[in-house]
Coordinates of C-alpha atoms in Angstrom, one line a residue:
M1 CA 24.7 -128.7 -80.2
S2 CA 28.4 -128.5 -79.5
A3 CA 30.0 -125.2 -78.7
V4 CA 31.2 -124.8 -82.3
P5 CA 29.2 -126.7 -84.9
D6 CA 31.1 -128.3 -87.7
V7 CA 29.0 -126.7 -90.4
S8 CA 26.6 -123.9 -90.7
V9 CA 24.1 -124.4 -93.6
I10 CA 22.9 -121.1 -95.0
V11 CA 19.4 -121.0 -96.6
A12 CA 18.2 -117.8 -98.3
V13 CA 14.4 -118.2 -98.6
Y14 CA 11.8 -116.4 -100.7
N15 CA 8.5 -118.0 -101.7
T16 CA 9.7 -121.6 -102.2
M17 CA 6.9 -123.6 -100.7
P18 CA 6.3 -126.5 -101.0
Y19 CA 9.9 -127.2 -102.0
L20 CA 11.2 -125.6 -98.8
T21 CA 9.8 -128.4 -96.6
E22 CA 11.8 -131.1 -98.5
C23 CA 14.9 -128.9 -98.3
L24 CA 14.6 -128.5 -94.5
N25 CA 13.8 -132.1 -93.9
S26 CA 17.0 -133.1 -95.9
L27 CA 19.0 -130.8 -93.6
V28 CA 17.7 -131.9 -90.2
G29 CA 18.0 -135.5 -91.3
Q30 CA 21.7 -135.3 -92.2
S31 CA 23.9 -138.2 -91.0
I32 CA 26.4 -135.8 -89.5
G33 CA 23.9 -135.3 -86.6
R34 CA 22.1 -132.2 -85.4
D35 CA 24.6 -131.7 -82.6
R36 CA 27.3 -130.9 -85.3
L37 CA 25.0 -128.8 -87.4
E38 CA 23.7 -125.3 -87.5
I39 CA 21.0 -124.1 -90.0
V40 CA 20.7 -120.4 -90.5
A41 CA 17.7 -119.6 -92.7
V42 CA 16.8 -116.0 -93.7
D43 CA 13.3 -115.3 -94.9
D44 CA 13.7 -112.6 -97.4
G45 CA 10.1 -111.1 -97.1
S46 CA 8.3 -114.2 -98.4
T47 CA 4.6 -113.7 -99.2
D48 CA 3.7 -117.4 -99.2
D49 CA 3.9 -119.8 -96.2
S50 CA 7.7 -120.0 -96.3
G51 CA 8.2 -117.8 -93.2
R52 CA 5.7 -119.9 -91.2
E53 CA 7.4 -123.1 -92.3
L54 CA 10.8 -121.8 -91.1
D55 CA 9.3 -120.9 -87.8
R56 CA 7.8 -124.4 -87.5
F57 CA 11.2 -126.0 -88.0
A58 CA 12.8 -123.6 -85.6
E59 CA 10.3 -124.4 -82.9
R60 CA 10.7 -128.1 -83.4
Y61 CA 14.6 -128.0 -83.6
P62 CA 15.5 -125.0 -81.4
D63 CA 19.1 -126.0 -80.9
T64 CA 19.7 -126.4 -84.6
V65 CA 17.6 -124.0 -86.7
K66 CA 18.0 -120.2 -86.5
V67 CA 15.5 -118.1 -88.5
I68 CA 15.8 -114.5 -89.4
H69 CA 13.0 -112.5 -91.0
Q70 CA 13.7 -109.4 -93.1
A71 CA 12.1 -107.2 -95.8
N72 CA 12.5 -108.4 -99.3
S73 CA 15.9 -107.5 -100.8
G74 CA 15.2 -108.6 -104.4
G75 CA 17.7 -111.5 -104.5
P76 CA 19.6 -114.2 -102.6
A77 CA 22.8 -112.1 -101.9
A78 CA 21.5 -110.0 -99.0
P79 CA 20.0 -112.8 -97.0
S80 CA 23.1 -114.9 -97.6
N81 CA 25.3 -112.1 -96.3
R82 CA 23.1 -111.6 -93.2
A83 CA 23.3 -115.4 -92.5
L84 CA 27.1 -115.3 -92.8
D85 CA 27.2 -112.5 -90.2
V86 CA 25.7 -114.9 -87.6
A87 CA 27.1 -118.3 -88.7
T88 CA 29.4 -119.9 -86.2
G89 CA 30.4 -123.2 -87.9
R90 CA 33.9 -124.2 -88.8
Y91 CA 32.5 -124.5 -92.4
V92 CA 29.7 -122.9 -94.1
Y93 CA 27.5 -124.5 -96.8
F94 CA 24.9 -122.8 -99.1
I95 CA 21.8 -124.5 -100.4
G96 CA 19.0 -123.1 -102.5
S97 CA 15.7 -123.3 -100.6
D98 CA 14.0 -125.3 -103.4
D99 CA 16.8 -127.9 -103.5
Y100 CA 17.8 -130.7 -101.1
L101 CA 20.8 -132.8 -100.0
G102 CA 21.6 -136.5 -100.0
E103 CA 21.5 -137.9 -96.4
E104 CA 25.3 -138.2 -96.0
A105 CA 26.3 -135.1 -97.9
L106 CA 27.5 -132.9 -95.1
E107 CA 29.3 -135.7 -93.2
R108 CA 31.2 -136.7 -96.3
M109 CA 32.2 -133.2 -97.3
V110 CA 33.3 -132.2 -93.8
T111 CA 35.3 -135.4 -93.5
E112 CA 36.9 -134.7 -96.8
A113 CA 37.8 -131.1 -95.9
D114 CA 39.3 -132.2 -92.6
R115 CA 41.2 -135.2 -94.1
R116 CA 42.6 -133.2 -97.0
G117 CA 43.0 -129.8 -95.4
A118 CA 40.7 -128.3 -98.1
D119 CA 39.3 -124.8 -97.9
V120 CA 36.6 -125.6 -100.5
V121 CA 34.9 -128.9 -101.1
V122 CA 32.6 -129.5 -104.1
G123 CA 30.0 -132.3 -103.6
R124 CA 28.6 -134.0 -106.6
M125 CA 25.5 -132.1 -107.8
V126 CA 22.7 -133.4 -110.1
G127 CA 19.6 -131.8 -111.6
T128 CA 16.1 -133.0 -111.1
N129 CA 12.8 -132.2 -113.0
G130 CA 14.8 -131.4 -116.1
R131 CA 17.3 -129.0 -114.6
Y132 CA 20.7 -129.1 -116.2
V133 CA 23.8 -129.5 -114.1
H134 CA 27.3 -129.7 -115.6
Q135 CA 28.8 -133.1 -114.8
A136 CA 32.4 -133.1 -116.1
L137 CA 33.9 -132.2 -112.8
Y138 CA 32.8 -135.5 -111.2
K139 CA 33.9 -137.9 -113.9
D140 CA 37.4 -138.5 -112.5
G141 CA 36.3 -139.4 -108.9
N142 CA 37.3 -137.9 -105.6
R143 CA 40.4 -135.7 -106.0
D144 CA 41.9 -132.2 -105.6
V145 CA 41.4 -129.7 -108.4
T146 CA 42.3 -126.2 -109.4
L147 CA 40.5 -123.7 -111.6
D148 CA 42.8 -124.3 -114.6
D149 CA 43.1 -128.1 -114.5
S150 CA 39.5 -129.2 -114.3
A151 CA 35.9 -128.3 -115.1
L152 CA 35.6 -126.3 -111.9
P153 CA 35.0 -123.0 -113.8
F154 CA 31.8 -124.6 -115.1
T155 CA 30.6 -125.2 -111.5
L156 CA 30.7 -121.8 -110.0
A157 CA 27.5 -121.9 -107.9
N158 CA 28.0 -121.3 -104.2
T159 CA 26.6 -124.7 -103.4
K160 CA 29.8 -125.8 -101.9
L161 CA 31.5 -126.3 -98.5
F162 CA 33.7 -123.3 -97.6
R163 CA 36.1 -123.0 -94.6
R164 CA 34.6 -120.1 -92.6
E165 CA 38.1 -119.0 -91.6
L166 CA 38.9 -118.4 -95.3
V167 CA 35.6 -116.5 -95.8
E168 CA 36.2 -114.2 -92.9
K169 CA 39.9 -113.7 -93.5
H170 CA 39.2 -112.3 -97.0
K171 CA 35.9 -110.7 -96.1
L172 CA 34.1 -112.7 -98.8
R173 CA 30.5 -111.5 -99.3
F174 CA 27.9 -111.5 -102.1
P175 CA 27.4 -108.4 -104.3
E176 CA 23.9 -107.4 -103.5
H177 CA 23.3 -105.3 -106.6
L178 CA 23.6 -108.2 -109.0
P179 CA 20.1 -109.7 -109.9
V180 CA 21.7 -112.9 -111.2
G181 CA 25.1 -114.6 -110.7
S182 CA 25.8 -112.9 -107.4
D183 CA 27.3 -116.2 -106.1
Q184 CA 30.0 -116.3 -108.8
P185 CA 32.3 -113.5 -107.5
F186 CA 32.1 -115.1 -104.0
T187 CA 32.9 -118.6 -105.4
I188 CA 35.6 -117.5 -107.8
E189 CA 37.5 -115.5 -105.1
A190 CA 37.2 -118.4 -102.6
C191 CA 38.6 -120.8 -105.2
V192 CA 41.5 -118.4 -106.0
R193 CA 42.3 -117.8 -102.3
A194 CA 41.9 -121.5 -101.3
R195 CA 45.0 -123.5 -100.3
K196 CA 43.2 -126.7 -101.6
I197 CA 39.9 -127.5 -103.4
S198 CA 38.6 -131.1 -103.2
V199 CA 35.8 -132.9 -105.0
V200 CA 33.4 -135.5 -103.5
A201 CA 32.3 -137.3 -106.7
D202 CA 31.3 -140.8 -105.5
Y203 CA 28.1 -139.6 -103.7
V204 CA 25.3 -137.4 -104.9
C205 CA 25.4 -134.6 -102.3
Y206 CA 23.1 -132.0 -103.9
Y207 CA 19.9 -132.3 -105.8
A208 CA 19.1 -129.1 -107.8
V209 CA 15.4 -128.8 -108.5
K210 CA 13.8 -127.0 -111.4
R211 CA 10.5 -125.8 -110.2
G212 CA 7.4 -126.9 -112.1
D213 CA 6.7 -123.3 -113.1
A214 CA 10.4 -122.6 -114.0
S215 CA 10.4 -119.7 -111.5
N216 CA 13.9 -120.2 -110.3
I217 CA 15.7 -116.8 -110.5
T218 CA 18.2 -118.3 -113.0
Y219 CA 15.3 -118.6 -115.6
R220 CA 13.7 -115.1 -115.0
A221 CA 16.3 -112.5 -115.8
D222 CA 16.1 -110.6 -119.1
H223 CA 18.8 -110.5 -121.8
L224 CA 20.4 -107.1 -120.9
S225 CA 20.4 -107.9 -117.2
R226 CA 22.2 -111.2 -117.8
L227 CA 24.7 -109.4 -120.1
R228 CA 25.3 -106.7 -117.5
C229 CA 25.9 -109.2 -114.7
T230 CA 28.2 -111.3 -116.8
A231 CA 30.2 -108.3 -117.8
E232 CA 30.7 -107.3 -114.1
I233 CA 31.6 -110.9 -113.1
M234 CA 34.2 -111.1 -115.9
E235 CA 35.7 -107.7 -115.0
F236 CA 35.8 -108.8 -111.3
T237 CA 37.7 -112.0 -112.4
A238 CA 40.1 -110.0 -114.5
A239 CA 40.9 -107.7 -111.6
L240 CA 41.5 -110.7 -109.3
V241 CA 43.4 -113.0 -111.6
E242 CA 46.3 -111.9 -113.9
A243 CA 46.1 -112.6 -117.6
G244 CA 47.1 -116.2 -118.4
P245 CA 45.9 -119.8 -118.3
T246 CA 43.9 -119.5 -115.0
R247 CA 42.0 -116.4 -116.1
D248 CA 41.4 -117.9 -119.5
A249 CA 40.0 -121.1 -117.9
V250 CA 37.5 -119.1 -115.9
L251 CA 36.5 -116.6 -118.6
R252 CA 36.1 -119.4 -121.2
R253 CA 33.2 -120.5 -119.1
H254 CA 31.5 -117.1 -119.5
F255 CA 32.0 -117.0 -123.3
T256 CA 30.9 -120.7 -123.7
W257 CA 28.0 -120.5 -121.3
E258 CA 26.6 -117.1 -120.2
L259 CA 27.4 -115.1 -123.4
A260 CA 26.6 -118.0 -125.7
K261 CA 23.2 -118.2 -124.1
L262 CA 22.4 -114.7 -125.2
V263 CA 22.8 -115.7 -128.9
Q264 CA 20.8 -118.9 -129.1
D265 CA 17.4 -119.9 -130.4
D266 CA 15.4 -116.9 -129.1
F267 CA 17.9 -114.3 -130.5
P268 CA 16.3 -114.0 -134.0
G269 CA 12.9 -113.2 -132.4
L270 CA 14.2 -110.2 -130.4
E271 CA 13.7 -106.6 -131.5
R272 CA 16.5 -105.3 -133.8
P273 CA 17.8 -102.7 -131.3
L274 CA 18.1 -105.3 -128.5
R275 CA 20.0 -107.7 -130.8
E276 CA 22.4 -104.8 -131.7
D277 CA 22.8 -104.0 -128.0
L278 CA 23.6 -107.6 -127.2
C279 CA 26.2 -107.8 -130.0
A280 CA 27.8 -104.6 -128.8
G281 CA 28.1 -105.8 -125.3
I282 CA 29.6 -109.1 -126.3
A283 CA 32.0 -107.3 -128.7
K284 CA 33.3 -105.2 -125.8
L285 CA 34.0 -108.2 -123.7
A286 CA 35.5 -110.2 -126.6
A287 CA 37.8 -107.3 -127.4
A288 CA 39.1 -107.4 -123.8
Y289 CA 39.1 -111.1 -123.0
F290 CA 38.6 -113.3 -126.0
T291 CA 42.1 -114.6 -126.3
D292 CA 43.4 -117.1 -128.8
G293 CA 43.5 -119.7 -126.0
I294 CA 39.8 -119.2 -125.2
R295 CA 38.8 -119.1 -128.9
D296 CA 40.6 -122.3 -129.8
A297 CA 39.2 -124.2 -126.8
M298 CA 35.6 -123.4 -127.7
D299 CA 33.4 -125.6 -129.9
V300 CA 33.1 -124.2 -133.4
K301 CA 29.4 -123.2 -133.2
R302 CA 29.8 -121.0 -130.1
R303 CA 33.1 -119.7 -131.4
V304 CA 31.5 -118.5 -134.6
R305 CA 28.5 -116.9 -132.8
I306 CA 30.8 -114.9 -130.5
A307 CA 32.9 -113.8 -133.5
L308 CA 29.9 -112.7 -135.5
A309 CA 28.6 -110.8 -132.5
Q310 CA 32.0 -109.2 -132.0
A311 CA 32.0 -108.2 -135.7
G312 CA 28.6 -106.6 -135.3
A313 CA 27.3 -109.0 -138.0
V314 CA 23.7 -109.0 -136.6
D315 CA 22.1 -110.3 -139.8
E316 CA 24.7 -113.1 -140.4
L317 CA 24.3 -114.1 -136.7
T318 CA 20.6 -114.1 -137.0
E319 CA 20.7 -116.3 -140.1
A320 CA 23.2 -118.7 -138.6
I321 CA 21.0 -119.3 -135.5
T322 CA 17.8 -119.5 -137.6
A323 CA 19.3 -122.0 -140.0
E324 CA 20.4 -124.4 -137.2
R325 CA 17.1 -124.0 -135.3
D326 CA 15.3 -125.0 -138.5
G327 CA 17.5 -128.0 -139.1
R328 CA 19.4 -126.5 -142.0
T329 CA 22.8 -127.8 -141.0
P330 CA 25.7 -125.8 -142.6
P331 CA 28.1 -127.9 -144.6
L332 CA 31.7 -128.7 -143.7
L333 CA 34.1 -127.6 -146.4
L334 CA 36.7 -130.3 -146.6
E335 CA 39.9 -128.7 -147.9
A336 CA 42.1 -130.5 -150.5
D337 CA 44.7 -132.9 -149.4
G338 CA 43.5 -133.0 -145.8
A339 CA 44.5 -129.4 -145.1
G340 CA 41.6 -128.9 -142.7
A341 CA 37.8 -128.5 -142.5
H342 CA 35.7 -125.4 -142.0
V343 CA 32.0 -125.0 -141.2
R344 CA 30.4 -122.8 -143.8
W345 CA 28.4 -120.7 -141.4
P346 CA 27.1 -117.3 -142.6
G347 CA 30.1 -114.9 -142.7
F348 CA 32.6 -117.5 -143.8
R349 CA 35.2 -115.8 -146.0
D350 CA 33.0 -112.8 -146.3
P351 CA 35.3 -109.9 -147.2
R352 CA 33.1 -107.4 -145.5
L353 CA 33.6 -109.0 -142.1
G354 CA 37.2 -110.2 -142.5
L355 CA 36.9 -113.0 -140.0
P356 CA 39.9 -115.4 -140.1
D357 CA 39.3 -118.9 -141.4
R358 CA 40.4 -120.2 -138.0
T359 CA 37.2 -118.9 -136.5
F360 CA 35.3 -121.5 -138.6
A361 CA 37.8 -124.3 -138.4
V362 CA 37.2 -127.7 -136.9
L363 CA 40.0 -127.6 -134.3
G364 CA 39.9 -131.2 -133.0
E365 CA 36.6 -131.2 -131.3
S366 CA 34.1 -133.9 -132.2
V367 CA 32.0 -133.0 -135.2
A368 CA 30.0 -136.2 -134.9
A369 CA 26.8 -134.5 -133.9
H370 CA 27.1 -132.0 -136.7
L371 CA 27.5 -134.7 -139.3
A372 CA 24.7 -136.8 -137.9
Q373 CA 22.3 -133.9 -137.8
G374 CA 22.8 -133.1 -141.4
T375 CA 23.0 -136.7 -142.8
D376 CA 19.7 -137.5 -144.5
L377 CA 18.4 -140.6 -146.3
L378 CA 16.9 -139.6 -149.7
A379 CA 15.9 -143.0 -151.1
S380 CA 16.6 -146.7 -150.7
A381 CA 15.6 -149.7 -152.9
W382 CA 16.6 -153.1 -154.2
E383 CA 18.1 -154.1 -157.5
Q384 CA 17.8 -157.7 -158.5
P385 CA 19.9 -158.8 -161.5
G386 CA 19.3 -162.5 -161.9
D387 CA 19.8 -164.5 -158.7
D388 CA 21.7 -161.6 -157.0
L389 CA 20.4 -158.7 -154.9
L390 CA 21.8 -155.2 -154.4
Y391 CA 20.8 -152.7 -151.8
T392 CA 20.8 -149.1 -153.2
A393 CA 20.7 -145.9 -151.2
S394 CA 21.0 -142.2 -151.9
V395 CA 22.2 -140.2 -148.8
R396 CA 22.7 -136.5 -148.4
V397 CA 25.8 -135.7 -146.3
P398 CA 26.6 -132.1 -145.0
V399 CA 30.0 -131.8 -146.6
V400 CA 31.4 -130.1 -149.7
G401 CA 34.9 -129.8 -151.2
D402 CA 37.3 -132.7 -151.2
V403 CA 34.9 -135.6 -150.5
R404 CA 37.1 -138.4 -152.0
G405 CA 37.0 -140.1 -148.6
A406 CA 33.2 -140.3 -148.4
T407 CA 31.7 -143.8 -148.7
L408 CA 28.9 -146.0 -147.6
R409 CA 29.2 -149.5 -146.0
L410 CA 26.9 -152.2 -144.7
V411 CA 28.5 -153.1 -141.4
Q412 CA 27.8 -155.9 -138.9
G413 CA 27.8 -155.1 -135.2
A414 CA 26.2 -152.5 -133.1
M415 CA 27.5 -149.0 -132.6
P416 CA 28.9 -148.2 -129.1
K417 CA 26.5 -146.6 -126.7
S418 CA 28.7 -143.5 -126.6
A419 CA 27.5 -142.8 -130.2
D420 CA 23.8 -142.6 -129.1
K421 CA 23.7 -139.0 -128.0
P422 CA 25.7 -137.4 -130.8
G423 CA 24.2 -139.8 -133.3
A424 CA 27.6 -140.7 -134.8
R425 CA 31.2 -141.2 -133.6
R426 CA 34.8 -140.7 -134.5
V427 CA 36.4 -144.0 -135.4
P428 CA 39.2 -144.9 -132.9
A429 CA 42.7 -144.1 -134.2
G430 CA 44.5 -147.1 -135.8
R431 CA 41.3 -149.1 -136.5
E432 CA 41.4 -150.6 -140.0
L433 CA 38.1 -150.4 -141.9
P434 CA 37.3 -153.0 -144.6
A435 CA 37.4 -151.7 -148.2
P436 CA 34.0 -150.4 -149.5
V437 CA 32.0 -153.0 -151.5
G438 CA 30.0 -152.2 -154.6
E439 CA 29.6 -149.0 -156.6
I440 CA 29.7 -145.7 -154.7
T441 CA 29.6 -142.2 -156.3
A442 CA 29.6 -138.7 -154.8
E443 CA 28.1 -135.6 -156.5
P444 CA 27.2 -132.1 -155.3
A445 CA 23.7 -131.6 -154.1
E446 CA 21.6 -129.3 -156.4
D447 CA 21.7 -126.4 -153.9
G448 CA 25.5 -126.7 -153.5
T449 CA 25.3 -127.1 -149.7
A450 CA 25.9 -130.9 -149.4
T451 CA 27.1 -134.0 -151.2
V452 CA 24.9 -136.8 -152.3
L453 CA 26.3 -140.3 -151.9
R454 CA 24.8 -143.0 -154.2
A455 CA 25.6 -146.6 -153.4
R456 CA 24.9 -150.0 -155.0
V457 CA 26.0 -152.7 -152.5
P458 CA 25.7 -156.4 -153.4
L459 CA 24.4 -158.6 -150.5
E460 CA 25.9 -161.9 -149.5
R461 CA 23.9 -165.1 -148.9
R462 CA 24.1 -165.3 -145.2
T463 CA 22.0 -164.7 -142.1
V464 CA 23.1 -161.3 -140.7
K465 CA 22.0 -157.8 -139.7
L466 CA 23.9 -155.0 -141.3
G467 CA 23.9 -151.3 -140.3
V468 CA 23.8 -148.7 -143.2
R469 CA 26.6 -146.2 -142.3
V470 CA 28.4 -143.3 -144.0
Y471 CA 32.1 -142.8 -143.5
L472 CA 33.8 -139.5 -143.9
D473 CA 37.4 -138.3 -143.4
V474 CA 37.4 -134.9 -141.7
A475 CA 40.5 -133.0 -140.5
G476 CA 42.6 -136.1 -140.1
S477 CA 39.9 -138.3 -138.5
T478 CA 37.3 -140.8 -139.9
Y479 CA 33.7 -140.4 -138.7
E480 CA 31.1 -143.1 -138.8
I481 CA 27.5 -141.9 -139.2
P482 CA 24.6 -144.4 -139.0
V483 CA 22.0 -143.5 -141.6
R484 CA 18.7 -142.6 -140.0
G485 CA 15.4 -143.7 -141.6
T486 CA 12.6 -142.6 -139.3
G487 CA 9.7 -141.4 -141.3
K488 CA 11.3 -142.6 -144.6
P489 CA 9.7 -145.3 -146.8
M490 CA 11.6 -148.6 -146.7
P491 CA 11.6 -151.0 -149.7
L492 CA 9.4 -154.1 -149.3
A493 CA 11.1 -157.3 -148.3
R494 CA 12.6 -159.2 -151.2
R495 CA 13.2 -162.9 -151.9
W496 CA 16.3 -163.7 -153.9
G497 CA 18.8 -166.5 -154.7
R498 CA 18.5 -169.9 -156.1
E499 CA 15.0 -171.5 -156.1
E500 CA 16.2 -174.5 -154.1
D501 CA 17.8 -172.3 -151.5
P502 CA 16.2 -168.9 -151.4
Y503 CA 17.0 -166.0 -149.1
R504 CA 15.0 -163.1 -147.8
A505 CA 16.2 -159.5 -147.4
S506 CA 14.4 -156.6 -145.6
A507 CA 15.4 -153.0 -144.9
L508 CA 14.0 -151.7 -141.6
V509 CA 14.4 -148.9 -139.0
N510 CA 15.6 -150.1 -135.6
D511 CA 14.5 -148.7 -132.2
K512 CA 17.2 -146.0 -132.5
G513 CA 15.9 -144.8 -135.8
R514 CA 18.8 -146.3 -137.8
V515 CA 18.5 -148.2 -141.1
V516 CA 19.4 -151.9 -140.9
V517 CA 19.5 -154.5 -143.7
H518 CA 18.6 -158.0 -142.5
T519 CA 19.3 -161.1 -144.7
A520 CA 18.4 -164.7 -143.8
R521 CA 17.8 -168.1 -145.3
M522 CA 14.1 -168.7 -145.9
H523 CA 14.3 -172.4 -145.2
P524 CA 17.2 -173.1 -142.8
P525 CA 18.1 -176.8 -142.4
R526 CA 16.4 -178.6 -139.6
H527 CA 19.6 -179.6 -137.9
T528 CA 20.5 -175.9 -137.7
L529 CA 17.3 -175.1 -135.9
A530 CA 17.8 -178.0 -133.5
F531 CA 21.4 -177.0 -132.9
E532 CA 20.4 -173.4 -132.1
A533 CA 17.8 -174.6 -129.7
L534 CA 20.2 -176.9 -128.0
R535 CA 22.9 -174.2 -127.7
G536 CA 20.3 -171.9 -126.0
F537 CA 19.3 -174.6 -123.6
A538 CA 23.0 -175.4 -122.8
G539 CA 23.6 -171.7 -122.0
K540 CA 20.7 -171.5 -119.6
L541 CA 21.8 -174.7 -117.9
K542 CA 25.3 -173.4 -117.5
R543 CA 24.1 -170.2 -115.9
K544 CA 21.9 -172.0 -113.5
L545 CA 24.6 -174.4 -112.4
K546 CA 27.0 -171.5 -111.9
S547 CA 24.5 -169.7 -109.7
T548 CA 23.8 -172.9 -107.7
L549 CA 27.5 -173.5 -107.1
K550 CA 28.0 -169.9 -105.9
R551 CA 25.3 -170.3 -103.3
A552 CA 26.6 -173.6 -102.2
L553 CA 30.2 -172.3 -101.7
R554 CA 29.2 -169.0 -100.0
P555 CA 29.2 -170.5 -96.4
V556 CA 32.5 -172.1 -97.0
L557 CA 34.1 -168.9 -98.2
K558 CA 32.7 -167.0 -95.2
T559 CA 34.2 -169.5 -92.8
K560 CA 37.6 -169.1 -94.5
Q561 CA 37.4 -165.3 -94.2
K562 CA 36.6 -165.5 -90.5
S563 CA 39.5 -167.9 -89.8
R564 CA 41.9 -165.6 -91.6
R565 CA 40.8 -162.6 -89.4
K566 CA 41.5 -164.7 -86.3

């Protein structure tokens, strides 16, 4: 090892076998080389084979691996602090002892820090075995970022490269009394103090592992412990960063993530006193830090839940969570003349609570997933007047109010892949949609919580696949929702048209669960079949010739490139 290693990797270890072995192998095998690397591992009183495994690596790599054994402290903060006291590298890097690194991770991050003069470098991190890791920070490639111009506040784990000079100058250490989240104050202050923060997004540096038994400390803490830790982290941030956009950017993460997690699916099953305590704790933090900027930047579901907790509306909050968990999507109230849209969660316009309409308003965020979740096919069939055929459908849509813009169309062409996850999409601005065809009516559902669209659409005599889709105008945007048909009975295929030239129509559910109407000639002319076969053969021949030509020209191109270099 050189006199001063480039990077000291700090590993806090407690009972992480067999994951620890892969972690350590990924460190000693780093492309940066062991002569530029120091590994400081602290065994925090492990009761499995973790301590022995550390000693085995220290014996095998004595110039690289340092091991410290200590009594159990109850969390990763104390062993991380102990390792910091003995680390000697120009940079320090923290890794969970059940995680592992990409082979070039440290070399790439150190190179980036030196090249850009960065005090903090964030390497791209992904989850494995079902562990969720926020990815927005890495979408724009390698670059410099700040807390208020990027998704950095949603990536506050200490799994980053820190300039050790910065750490020691500001005496950065981990609060040892926090059972969860002890890395956040360290990371937040380092990012606030840093001259520059850089991102390595073009290489997966870190693989975060969810253990098979979900025993990571993140998954173990109880509700009140998480509330208490989150409150302390938010108060620490408020003392470090003055009120304004940067503080809002960091604390929005805690309202959107940590606090919102306290009022999700398991909330209705908690004892009433615990639910009341959680709402009281959230209310205290909301009163201090839930600014208009944070409120308006949040998605409507989380915004409403925080507001209901702040109002002490335990019953309404419980009902809102239960309804969504059970698939009872609340309707969107579409105001007249495009004045806006509000989600009718429990508590909406309840005079006892006095929550402003803005709390429930759709404020520009995508509502595609909300609409897709609540759109339900009720029935579909054929109508056959004479030689013509009509496709009929009744669809329940989760909107009420001014629904004049609601319609159903049969549309050719696939939806973009970006619509797969939400199940719907917002139509790009400026795109003209064809006028609806057939008869379409809209009427309130019997329970008053949705609108039922009834459509009778005539089919044209042609060979085509048509997606059944609902279109809605919401808050100045048009949304396109494919109608799902999984588990719904589809009408039997139907023959129609003139006897001498009949067509066949079928309604089916595709592999994405969406209803598609397929029409085709039953007896296409022979020349058409021959033409299609010939066109397919010509396409294959063209691709083969192109590939052959590329292979033939490759030596010539290489020769030209070499001559240019000379």
